[in-house]
mmCIF file with all atom_site columns, C-alpha atoms in Angstrom:
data_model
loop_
_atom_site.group_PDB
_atom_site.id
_atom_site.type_symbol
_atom_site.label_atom_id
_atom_site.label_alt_id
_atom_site.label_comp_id
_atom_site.label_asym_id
_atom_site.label_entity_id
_atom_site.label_seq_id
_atom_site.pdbx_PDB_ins_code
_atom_site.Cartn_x
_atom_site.Cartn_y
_atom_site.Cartn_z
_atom_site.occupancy
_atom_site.B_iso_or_equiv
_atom_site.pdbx_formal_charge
_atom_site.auth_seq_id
_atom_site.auth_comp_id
_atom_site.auth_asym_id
_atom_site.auth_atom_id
_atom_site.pdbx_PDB_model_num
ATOM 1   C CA . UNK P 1 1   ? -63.730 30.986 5.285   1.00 88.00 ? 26  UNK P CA 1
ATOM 2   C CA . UNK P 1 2   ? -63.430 27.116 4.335   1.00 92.00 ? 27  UNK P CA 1
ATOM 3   C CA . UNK P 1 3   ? -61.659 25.010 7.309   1.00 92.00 ? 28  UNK P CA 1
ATOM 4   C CA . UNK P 1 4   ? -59.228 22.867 5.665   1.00 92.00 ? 29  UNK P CA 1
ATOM 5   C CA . UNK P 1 5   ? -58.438 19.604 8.202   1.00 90.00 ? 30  UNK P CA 1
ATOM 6   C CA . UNK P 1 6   ? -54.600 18.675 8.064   1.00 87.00 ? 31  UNK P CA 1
ATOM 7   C CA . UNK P 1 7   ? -53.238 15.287 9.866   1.00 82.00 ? 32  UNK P CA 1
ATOM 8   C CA . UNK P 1 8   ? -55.633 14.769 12.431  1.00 83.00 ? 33  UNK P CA 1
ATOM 9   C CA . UNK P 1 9   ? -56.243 11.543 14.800  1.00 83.00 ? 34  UNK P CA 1
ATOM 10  C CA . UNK P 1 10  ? -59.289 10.625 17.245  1.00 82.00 ? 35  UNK P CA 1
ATOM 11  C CA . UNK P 1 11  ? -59.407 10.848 20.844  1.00 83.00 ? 36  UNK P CA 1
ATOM 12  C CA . UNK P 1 12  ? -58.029 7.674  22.177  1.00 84.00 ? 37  UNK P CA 1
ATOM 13  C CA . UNK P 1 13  ? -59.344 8.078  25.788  1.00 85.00 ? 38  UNK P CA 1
ATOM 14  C CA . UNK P 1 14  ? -62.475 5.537  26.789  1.00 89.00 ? 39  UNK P CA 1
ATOM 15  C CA . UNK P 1 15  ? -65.517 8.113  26.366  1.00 86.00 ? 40  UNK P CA 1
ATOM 16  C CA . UNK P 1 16  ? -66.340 7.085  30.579  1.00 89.00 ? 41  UNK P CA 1
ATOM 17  C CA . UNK P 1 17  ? -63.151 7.614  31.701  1.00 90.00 ? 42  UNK P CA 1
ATOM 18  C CA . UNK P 1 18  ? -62.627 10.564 33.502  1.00 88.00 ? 43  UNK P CA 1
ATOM 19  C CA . UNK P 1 19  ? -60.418 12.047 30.951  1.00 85.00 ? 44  UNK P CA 1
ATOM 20  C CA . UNK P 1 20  ? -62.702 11.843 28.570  1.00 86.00 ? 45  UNK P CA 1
ATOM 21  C CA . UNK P 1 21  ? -65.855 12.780 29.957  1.00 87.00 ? 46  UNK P CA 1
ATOM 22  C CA . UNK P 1 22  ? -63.692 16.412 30.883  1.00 87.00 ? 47  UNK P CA 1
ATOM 23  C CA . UNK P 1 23  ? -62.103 16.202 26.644  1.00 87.00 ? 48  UNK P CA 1
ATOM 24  C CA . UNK P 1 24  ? -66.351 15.725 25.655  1.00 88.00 ? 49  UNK P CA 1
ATOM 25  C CA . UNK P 1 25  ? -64.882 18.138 23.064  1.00 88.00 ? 50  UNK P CA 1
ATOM 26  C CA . UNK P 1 26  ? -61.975 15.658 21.780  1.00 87.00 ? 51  UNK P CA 1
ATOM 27  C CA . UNK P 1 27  ? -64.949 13.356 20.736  1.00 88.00 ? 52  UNK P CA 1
ATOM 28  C CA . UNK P 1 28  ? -65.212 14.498 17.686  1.00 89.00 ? 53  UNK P CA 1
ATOM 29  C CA . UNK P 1 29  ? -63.146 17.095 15.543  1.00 90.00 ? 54  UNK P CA 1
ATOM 30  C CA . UNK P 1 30  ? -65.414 19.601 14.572  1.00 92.00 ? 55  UNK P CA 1
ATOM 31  C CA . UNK P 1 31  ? -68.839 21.128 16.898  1.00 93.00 ? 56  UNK P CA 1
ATOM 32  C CA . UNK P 1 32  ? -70.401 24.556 15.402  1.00 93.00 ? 57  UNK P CA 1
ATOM 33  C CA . UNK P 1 33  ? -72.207 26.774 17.957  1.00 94.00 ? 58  UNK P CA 1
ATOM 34  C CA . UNK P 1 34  ? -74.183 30.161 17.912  1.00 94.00 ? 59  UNK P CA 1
ATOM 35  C CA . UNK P 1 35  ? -71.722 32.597 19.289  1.00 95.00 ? 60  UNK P CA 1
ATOM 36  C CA . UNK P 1 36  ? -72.505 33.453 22.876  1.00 92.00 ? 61  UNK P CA 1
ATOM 37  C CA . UNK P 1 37  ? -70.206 36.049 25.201  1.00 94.00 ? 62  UNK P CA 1
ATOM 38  C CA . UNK P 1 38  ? -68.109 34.246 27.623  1.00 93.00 ? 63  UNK P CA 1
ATOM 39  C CA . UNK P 1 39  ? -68.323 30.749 25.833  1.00 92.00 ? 64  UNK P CA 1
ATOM 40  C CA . UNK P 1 40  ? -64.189 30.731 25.370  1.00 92.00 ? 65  UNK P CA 1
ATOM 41  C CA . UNK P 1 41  ? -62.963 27.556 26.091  1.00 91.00 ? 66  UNK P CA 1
ATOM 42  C CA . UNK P 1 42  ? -64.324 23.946 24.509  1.00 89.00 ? 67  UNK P CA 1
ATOM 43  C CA . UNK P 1 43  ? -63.497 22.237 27.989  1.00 87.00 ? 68  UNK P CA 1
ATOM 44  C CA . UNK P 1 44  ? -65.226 25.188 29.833  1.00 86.00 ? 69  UNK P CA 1
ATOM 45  C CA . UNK P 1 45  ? -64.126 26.803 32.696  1.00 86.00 ? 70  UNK P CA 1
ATOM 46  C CA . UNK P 1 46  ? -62.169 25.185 35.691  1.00 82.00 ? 71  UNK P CA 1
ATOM 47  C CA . UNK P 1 47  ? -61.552 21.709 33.796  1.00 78.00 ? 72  UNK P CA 1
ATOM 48  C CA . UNK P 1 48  ? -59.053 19.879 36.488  1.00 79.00 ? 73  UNK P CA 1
ATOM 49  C CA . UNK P 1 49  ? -61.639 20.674 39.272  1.00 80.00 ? 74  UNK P CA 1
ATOM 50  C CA . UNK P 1 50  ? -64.620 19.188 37.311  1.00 82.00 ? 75  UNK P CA 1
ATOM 51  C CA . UNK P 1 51  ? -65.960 15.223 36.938  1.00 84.00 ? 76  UNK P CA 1
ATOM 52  C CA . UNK P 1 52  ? -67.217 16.298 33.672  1.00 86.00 ? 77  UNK P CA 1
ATOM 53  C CA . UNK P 1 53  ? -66.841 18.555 30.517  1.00 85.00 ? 78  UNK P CA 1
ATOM 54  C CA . UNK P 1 54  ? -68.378 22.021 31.648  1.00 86.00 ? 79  UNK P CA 1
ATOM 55  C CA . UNK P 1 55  ? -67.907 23.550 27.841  1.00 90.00 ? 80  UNK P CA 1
ATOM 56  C CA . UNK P 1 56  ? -69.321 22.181 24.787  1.00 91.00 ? 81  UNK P CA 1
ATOM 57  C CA . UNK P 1 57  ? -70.980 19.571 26.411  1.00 89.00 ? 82  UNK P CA 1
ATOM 58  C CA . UNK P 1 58  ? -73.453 21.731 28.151  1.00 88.00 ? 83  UNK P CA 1
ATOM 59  C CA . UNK P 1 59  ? -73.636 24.411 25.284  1.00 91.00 ? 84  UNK P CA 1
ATOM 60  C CA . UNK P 1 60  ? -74.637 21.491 22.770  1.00 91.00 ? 85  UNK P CA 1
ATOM 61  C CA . UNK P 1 61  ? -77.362 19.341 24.917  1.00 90.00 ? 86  UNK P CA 1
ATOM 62  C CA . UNK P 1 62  ? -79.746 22.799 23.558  1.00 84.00 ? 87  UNK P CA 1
ATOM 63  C CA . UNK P 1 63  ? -79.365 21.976 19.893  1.00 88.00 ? 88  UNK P CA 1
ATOM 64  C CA . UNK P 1 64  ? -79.153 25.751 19.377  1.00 90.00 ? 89  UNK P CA 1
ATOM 65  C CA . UNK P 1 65  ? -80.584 26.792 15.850  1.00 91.00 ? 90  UNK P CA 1
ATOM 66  C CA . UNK P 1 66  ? -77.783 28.349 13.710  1.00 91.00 ? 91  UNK P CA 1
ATOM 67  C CA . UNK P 1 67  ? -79.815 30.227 11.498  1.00 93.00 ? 92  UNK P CA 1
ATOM 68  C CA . UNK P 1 68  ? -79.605 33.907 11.817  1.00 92.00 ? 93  UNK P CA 1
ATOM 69  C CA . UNK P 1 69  ? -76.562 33.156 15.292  1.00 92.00 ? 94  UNK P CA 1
ATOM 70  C CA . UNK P 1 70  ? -72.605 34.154 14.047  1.00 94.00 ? 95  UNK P CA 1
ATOM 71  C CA . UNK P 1 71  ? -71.610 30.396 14.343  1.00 93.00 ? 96  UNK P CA 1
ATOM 72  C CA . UNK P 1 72  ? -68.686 29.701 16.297  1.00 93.00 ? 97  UNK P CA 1
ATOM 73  C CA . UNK P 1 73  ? -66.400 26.692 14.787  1.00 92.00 ? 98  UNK P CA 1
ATOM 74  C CA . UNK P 1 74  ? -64.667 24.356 17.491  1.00 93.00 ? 99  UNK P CA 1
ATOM 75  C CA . UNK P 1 75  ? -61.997 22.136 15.569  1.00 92.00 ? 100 UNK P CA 1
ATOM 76  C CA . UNK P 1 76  ? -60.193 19.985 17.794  1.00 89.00 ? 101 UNK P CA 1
ATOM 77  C CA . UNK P 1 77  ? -57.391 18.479 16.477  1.00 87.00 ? 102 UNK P CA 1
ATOM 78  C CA . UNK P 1 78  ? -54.365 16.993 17.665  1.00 82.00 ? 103 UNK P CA 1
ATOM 79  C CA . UNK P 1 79  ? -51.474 14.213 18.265  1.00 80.00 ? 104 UNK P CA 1
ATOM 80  C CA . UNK P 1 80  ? -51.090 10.846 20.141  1.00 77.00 ? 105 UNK P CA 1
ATOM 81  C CA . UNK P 1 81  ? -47.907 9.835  20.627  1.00 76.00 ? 106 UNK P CA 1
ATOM 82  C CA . UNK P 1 82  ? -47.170 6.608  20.599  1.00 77.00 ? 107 UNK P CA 1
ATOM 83  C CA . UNK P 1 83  ? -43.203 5.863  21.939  1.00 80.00 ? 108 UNK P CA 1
ATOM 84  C CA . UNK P 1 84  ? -40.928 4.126  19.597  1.00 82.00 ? 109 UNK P CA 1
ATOM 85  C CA . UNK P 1 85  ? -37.005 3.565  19.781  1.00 84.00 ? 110 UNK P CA 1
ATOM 86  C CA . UNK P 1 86  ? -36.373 6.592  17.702  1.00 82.00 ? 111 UNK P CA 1
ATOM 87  C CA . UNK P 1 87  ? -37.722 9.132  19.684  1.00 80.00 ? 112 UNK P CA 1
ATOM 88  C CA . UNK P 1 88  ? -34.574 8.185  22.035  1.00 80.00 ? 113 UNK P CA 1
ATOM 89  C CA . UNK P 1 89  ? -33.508 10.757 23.797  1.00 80.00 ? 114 UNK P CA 1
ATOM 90  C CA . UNK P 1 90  ? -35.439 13.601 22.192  1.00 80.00 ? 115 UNK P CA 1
ATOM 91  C CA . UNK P 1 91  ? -38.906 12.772 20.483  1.00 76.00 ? 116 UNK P CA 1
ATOM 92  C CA . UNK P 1 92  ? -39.025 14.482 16.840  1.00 77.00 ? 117 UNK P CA 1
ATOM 93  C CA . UNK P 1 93  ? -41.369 17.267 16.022  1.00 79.00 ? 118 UNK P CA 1
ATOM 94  C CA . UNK P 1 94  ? -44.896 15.940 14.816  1.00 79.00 ? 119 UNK P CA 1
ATOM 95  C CA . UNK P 1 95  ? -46.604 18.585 12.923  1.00 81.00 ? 120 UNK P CA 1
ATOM 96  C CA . UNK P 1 96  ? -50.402 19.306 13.423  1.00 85.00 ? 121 UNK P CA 1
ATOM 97  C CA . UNK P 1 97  ? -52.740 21.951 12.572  1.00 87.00 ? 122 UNK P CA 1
ATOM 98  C CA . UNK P 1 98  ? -55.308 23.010 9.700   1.00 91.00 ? 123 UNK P CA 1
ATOM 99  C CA . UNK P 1 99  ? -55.531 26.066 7.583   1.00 93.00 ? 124 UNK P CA 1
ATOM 100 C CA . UNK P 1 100 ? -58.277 28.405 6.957   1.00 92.00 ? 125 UNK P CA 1
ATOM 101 C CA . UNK P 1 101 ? -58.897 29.710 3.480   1.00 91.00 ? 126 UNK P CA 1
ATOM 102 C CA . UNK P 1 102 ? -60.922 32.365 2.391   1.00 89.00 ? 127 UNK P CA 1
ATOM 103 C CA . UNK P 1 103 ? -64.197 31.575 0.356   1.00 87.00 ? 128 UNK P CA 1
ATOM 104 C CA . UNK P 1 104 ? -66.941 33.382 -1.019  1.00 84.00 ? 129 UNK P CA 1
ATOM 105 C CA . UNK P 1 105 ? -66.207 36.609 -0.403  1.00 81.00 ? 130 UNK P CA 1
ATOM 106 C CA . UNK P 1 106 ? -66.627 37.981 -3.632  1.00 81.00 ? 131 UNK P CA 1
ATOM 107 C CA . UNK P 1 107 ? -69.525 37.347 -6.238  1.00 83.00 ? 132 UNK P CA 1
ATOM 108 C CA . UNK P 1 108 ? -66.639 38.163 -8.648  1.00 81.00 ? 133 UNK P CA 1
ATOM 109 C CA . UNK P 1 109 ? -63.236 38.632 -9.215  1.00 80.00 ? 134 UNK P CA 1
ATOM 110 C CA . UNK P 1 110 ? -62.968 42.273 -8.412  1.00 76.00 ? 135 UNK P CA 1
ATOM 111 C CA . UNK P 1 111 ? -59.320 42.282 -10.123 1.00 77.00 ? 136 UNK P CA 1
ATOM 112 C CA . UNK P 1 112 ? -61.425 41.805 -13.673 1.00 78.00 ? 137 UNK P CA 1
ATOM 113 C CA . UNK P 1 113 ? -62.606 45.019 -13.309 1.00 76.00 ? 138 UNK P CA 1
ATOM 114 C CA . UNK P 1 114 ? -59.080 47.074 -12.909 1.00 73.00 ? 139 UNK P CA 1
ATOM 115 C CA . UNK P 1 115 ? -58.706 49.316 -15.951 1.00 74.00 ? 140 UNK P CA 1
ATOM 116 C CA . UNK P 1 116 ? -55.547 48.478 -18.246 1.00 74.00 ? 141 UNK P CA 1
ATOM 117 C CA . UNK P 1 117 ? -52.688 51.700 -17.192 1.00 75.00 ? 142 UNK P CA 1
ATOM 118 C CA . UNK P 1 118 ? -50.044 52.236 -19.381 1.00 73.00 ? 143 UNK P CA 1
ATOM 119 C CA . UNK P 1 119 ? -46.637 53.724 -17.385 1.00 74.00 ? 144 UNK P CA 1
ATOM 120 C CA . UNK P 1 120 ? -45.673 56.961 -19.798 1.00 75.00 ? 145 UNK P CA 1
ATOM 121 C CA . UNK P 1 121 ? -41.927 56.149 -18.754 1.00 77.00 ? 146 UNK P CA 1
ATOM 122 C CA . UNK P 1 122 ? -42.038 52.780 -19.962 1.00 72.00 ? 147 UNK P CA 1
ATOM 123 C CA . UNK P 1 123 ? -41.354 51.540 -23.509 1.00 73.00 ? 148 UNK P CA 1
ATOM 124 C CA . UNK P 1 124 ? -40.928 48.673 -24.589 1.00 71.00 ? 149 UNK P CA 1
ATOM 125 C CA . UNK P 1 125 ? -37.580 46.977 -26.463 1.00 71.00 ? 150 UNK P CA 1
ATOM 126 C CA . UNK P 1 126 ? -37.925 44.425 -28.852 1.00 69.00 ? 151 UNK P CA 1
ATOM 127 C CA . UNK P 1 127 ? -35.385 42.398 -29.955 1.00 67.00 ? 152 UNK P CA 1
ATOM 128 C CA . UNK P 1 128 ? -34.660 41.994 -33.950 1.00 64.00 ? 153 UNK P CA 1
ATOM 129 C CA . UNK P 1 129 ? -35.853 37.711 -32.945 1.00 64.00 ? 154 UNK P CA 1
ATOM 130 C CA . UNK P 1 130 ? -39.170 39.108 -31.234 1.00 64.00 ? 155 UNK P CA 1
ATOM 131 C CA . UNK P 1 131 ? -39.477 41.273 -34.020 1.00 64.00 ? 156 UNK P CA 1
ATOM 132 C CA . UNK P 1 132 ? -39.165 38.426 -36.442 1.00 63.00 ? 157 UNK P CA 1
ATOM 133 C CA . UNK P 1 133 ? -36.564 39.578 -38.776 1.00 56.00 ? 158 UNK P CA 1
ATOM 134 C CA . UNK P 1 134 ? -35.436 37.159 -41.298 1.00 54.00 ? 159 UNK P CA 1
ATOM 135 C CA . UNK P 1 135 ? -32.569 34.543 -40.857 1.00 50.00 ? 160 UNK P CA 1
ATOM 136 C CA . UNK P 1 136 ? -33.793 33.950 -37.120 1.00 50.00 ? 161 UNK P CA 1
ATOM 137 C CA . UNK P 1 137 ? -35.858 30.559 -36.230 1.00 53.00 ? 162 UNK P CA 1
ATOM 138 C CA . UNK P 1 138 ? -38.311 31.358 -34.231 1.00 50.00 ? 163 UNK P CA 1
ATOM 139 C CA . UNK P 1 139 ? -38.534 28.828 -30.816 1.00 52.00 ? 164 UNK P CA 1
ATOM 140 C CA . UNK P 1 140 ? -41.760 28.319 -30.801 1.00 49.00 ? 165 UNK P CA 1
#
């Protein structure tokens, strides 16, 4: 699959401060990890009890190889909302998010190789102008 980024912003939050030492992962957008069972959550486990991020933070000080692992993609993305008049008395909807496309599946386009089938009940009806009978301009 190919990760395609949509409107995206940085974490705002001083990198010391105690929010964002627990949002390590909100540092930057994108951290790629070899899969590992119970790894769920980019914050870790227990986040508003800790002093510090207990999820990618740890899993990335090994510098893991990738090669031969099922990588794990962590995207963070998100919003910061900065208040303005307008968003008086209900704050309009700010849309966020990315896509993920597939990509390289195929060496080829497997729907090259379908063999032509002609429906028996179907004929087809041309017109005397598709026919090009004399005294009609064609349009092309």
């Amino acid at each position: 699959f190919k990760l395609i980024p949509q409107t995206n912003c940085p974490m705002l939050m001083q990198p010391d401060s105690l929010v964002g030492r627990r949002a390590f992962f909100a540092s930057k957008h994108l951290f790629v990890t070899p899969h590992v069972d119970g790894q769920l959550f980019a914050a870790g486990d227990h986040v508003v009890q800790s002093e510090d991020c207990l999820g990618l933070k740890q899993w990335t000080k090994k510098d893991q190889p990738l090669l031969g692992a099922d990588p794990v993609l962590w995207y963070s993305f998100g919003v910061t909302h900065l208040p303005r008049l307008e968003d008086f008395p209900v704050m309009p909807v700010e849309a966020v998010g990315f896509m993920m496309k597939p990509c390289g599946f195929f060496t080829w386009n497997p729907t090259l190789d379908v063999p032509p089938e002609r429906n028996a009940a179907s004929r087809e009806e041309l017109t005397a102008a598709a026919r090009g009978a004399q005294g009609v301009r064609s349009r092309l």
